[in-house]
């Protein structure tokens, strides 16, 4: 009896205990050698993993029912039970699509048609399924016992989709064959054969030809054609009254539409298996005599119609008494193979059996589809056959001209040590076998990895009801077809296996779907039968192309037919609808891509799938292969992310409250609220898992005393402060500082790693290994720890005297002393004690660090008491003794630049620098300083600064202010410039006036600097002495002539001529270079007669030529001058000829009558009584105003006297000078007059009015 639903967990645990007890018995009975081999095998990773699906099939096992037959294809599983029920389940959810009772006894076989239905569309199916909720209900739940639908409860129909449009045939011990449509509950045909039927096989085109084959203990292979839907009939081959009446009615035409039965073969014992090939061309069946293969009428050309249902092959069962006795008891298991659906050999992880991958291709590994060859595997008893069925055609050779319908070729025969309860091909090279074994087989069987016999039939164990023993747990084995070697054998944990027989176990395989062009164009067997499910994974929308997303109320119908009453479970199930159905797989393995292997016993269902990376990870961790485990998670974080998402989030949606909501809408809402949280959970889960595995790895290494590798692993796997602190103290307590210190985090963790950890490690190395201390201090940022305890330890080490500047460590003097000072400098700098850090850097002569501190934090005053030390930061002792000036200049340029820059800001005064360098006898460095002040740069003016010296340009002192500073040390500057830079000395002498001439002259004379001395003598008026220095010391006539020209002193020229008259070279130089500076005639006259002068002619020629050139230039200049004068005169005359028009104001000036003593009145005033100032436009004599018509042309000879008088306007001299600067020539003469024009006008007017103003004269005459 099958367990009740509430007994599920107890039965599963019982199965596990049974498996453990079985394993214990095997261990106790095994020999020592076998135990060693088993231990070795345990180190090999399994190929398959297993999951128990029994808990998801509670509806199947309800009311004590048990599984007797099943078929798995595409996205559906069809189960037949001992109570005659048929369950059609949707995968991967195991949701029931339809449940009906087809028989009154055990279901013995299941077949479906078509093998290749059109592919379904997930979205359209779901929509159609949703619409079906309101469609009329039809169909009976008990098709095998009643034909009156009105007496049976109604149930929801299955959506009509391509993958659901199939017919399901079942055979039973009750002698009936039931063929029912999945989508149309009225399309049911029930035929009674009056004898138990062991096997049934539907034609691939059953929908059109209504054809199927059946057989059983009667030994007849029956072909049934026809049959009207919704009818129940009796086979004509069964004999008896019912069969006779059926035949008689058919003969008179009163039984139209009933099926017709034809016996194709009989007389060779019970038929246990019938299978139609994938193409439908061939049919195989197995009876007690052997294996038979025949050609069907499917896809048969008209010319070959005679070959329909003709047998093409017969294979006898192996000889032996066991086979003669048991051939009718052992149920043959057969499977037609589709090469395109097999797993590739390269994709199978075989552990240590990787050598299989390198072997030649196994027999049958090449695809036979293109050649029309169909593969068949058969397992019967303990023997396996691999058969190739070749297509027919025209014969060749001796059979030329004859046509054949095909032939069968036995490719491989294997003998096993078990009874085969199921088989298939896992890959082209690997055979999958479900093995039924007993303790007798276990004691006499070969060990795993040994070859399976191919020849000896005596190895097949003896089985039967009369020889029944307590069986062991079944095994799922993989066997290499090439070598017959058993690759793996996994014991299955199933309930009550001790009392089960080989026929109680069932094996079904759903191949992995492969998206190839061939599959898209024409799908192979079962591919379109919901094939999209395995590639869809767990997508919430459009998971299935069938009714997998539809949960029907078939359980209600089942309960009604079995008991006539509804259970609470069926009531609840009847309320479920499309919108609220869950599409979540009951186990992640069933929704994962790849091959699916289902093993059924009467009480259990086990799923076997290929192990994935997560399984590989679990296997590695179980065997403590932590390094490989961590690397696997690190390179494939998704294996943890998927698990974390499955565990941390509930993807099962709740039933929607909105009526009519679709699956798409419901899942879209759910996904939008869970994606972000799923990502967070996954990310944290990956890190946690890596850390967990990593710490197991570290503990394993410490257990084996491998501290070095453990430290490396800590640096790789730890990422939290708490775990780092824990493991660091583990290393510290064991005094393994060297193994962990290189891997301690150098970046701040959150939360922070305690600073004490770093301080303890540093303090350890201060006392034991200063080189390691230096390395850690360079790599660890000071923010990680408290610098004060570490700096105290370093100062204490220096004060102890153990480490001095002259101590030698590993052949290097002062190494540890430098490490301690460098460490103190870094720590003081990190703490902000820059002055203390600067002192240590100066001790170390670390110029880069010292100058950086000085510039960035303005600390030059901190070293003002040691200017020479600052300047010599980059100068070694060897350089001071042997280096050239240029090298010293390069080494001190940065320090000099800083001092020059600070001279302007007044932090370190130039007096302090000069005095310090003078007192320390560093004249060269003092010269560098003064020169930098004078030029404004620490580099010579002719040298281009490099990239590292650009600071000189940024901090250079203003040149003028720097020169003023140098002039305060002028005599010192003269001395230093004379010593180190003579060109700069001359520049300083000619530019500055602050130095003492006597001192400078003495210095120049002492050093025989003639040009400098000449300049100084000329500055003091001693030109004659300077000239004689040039002549006597330099003997340079050119310089002497230049000097005489610069002084422009006739006496100096005379001295030069007198000195030169007895020197032919000087005379020639004078002739060639003197030019017009002196009178050439005088020079020639002074030349002594008879004095031989080489080049005299050339000299005279050059002298004359220079004078000619000078004369030509003078003549040209005179011509230009005369031309300009002529132009000026023309302009003047033009201006003089132009008239001058002006407007006189209309002012009435009252006349003043002055009475004289004689009593007469006078119209004019006396000259003494005239106004002191007259307005413009008035006569200067009588003060009468001019009228508007008094404009005159001053150049006309006939000019009126009044016109002439009118030209004298105003008494202001300023008024007469307006426009002088702006006038030029005749331009603008109407408004302004040049000085020359005014003078000319005044002369003309004076000539015209010699007797005075004509107006005044006219008045006097009139009076």
Short mmCIF file of N, CA and C in Angstrom, two decimals, residues 33 37 446-452 483-486:
data_model
loop_
_atom_site.label_atom_id
_atom_site.label_comp_id
_atom_site.label_asym_id
_atom_site.label_seq_id
_atom_site.Cartn_x
_atom_site.Cartn_y
_atom_site.Cartn_z
N UNK A 33 40.48 -5.36 0.45
CA UNK A 33 40.84 -4.74 -0.83
C UNK A 33 39.68 -3.93 -1.38
N UNK A 37 39.33 0.10 -2.24
CA UNK A 37 38.88 0.64 -3.51
C UNK A 37 37.70 1.58 -3.30
N UNK A 446 31.14 -7.65 -9.65
CA UNK A 446 32.46 -7.05 -9.83
C UNK A 446 32.47 -5.68 -9.21
N UNK A 447 33.66 -5.25 -8.81
CA UNK A 447 33.79 -3.94 -8.19
C UNK A 447 33.60 -2.86 -9.23
N UNK A 448 33.29 -1.69 -8.72
CA UNK A 448 33.12 -0.54 -9.61
C UNK A 448 34.41 -0.27 -10.37
N UNK A 449 34.24 -0.01 -11.65
CA UNK A 449 35.41 0.25 -12.48
C UNK A 449 35.86 -0.95 -13.23
N UNK A 450 35.37 -2.14 -12.87
CA UNK A 450 35.73 -3.35 -13.59
C UNK A 450 34.88 -3.47 -14.85
N UNK A 451 35.35 -4.27 -15.75
CA UNK A 451 34.63 -4.43 -17.01
C UNK A 451 33.42 -5.34 -16.81
N UNK A 452 32.35 -5.00 -17.52
CA UNK A 452 31.15 -5.83 -17.54
C UNK A 452 31.29 -6.85 -18.66
N UNK A 483 34.68 0.60 -23.38
CA UNK A 483 35.49 -0.30 -22.55
C UNK A 483 34.65 -1.21 -21.67
N UNK A 484 33.33 -1.02 -21.64
CA UNK A 484 32.43 -1.75 -20.75
C UNK A 484 32.76 -1.51 -19.29
N UNK A 485 33.46 -0.42 -19.02
CA UNK A 485 33.85 -0.10 -17.66
C UNK A 485 32.74 0.69 -16.98
N UNK A 486 32.48 0.33 -15.74
CA UNK A 486 31.47 1.04 -14.96
C UNK A 486 32.08 2.33 -14.43
#
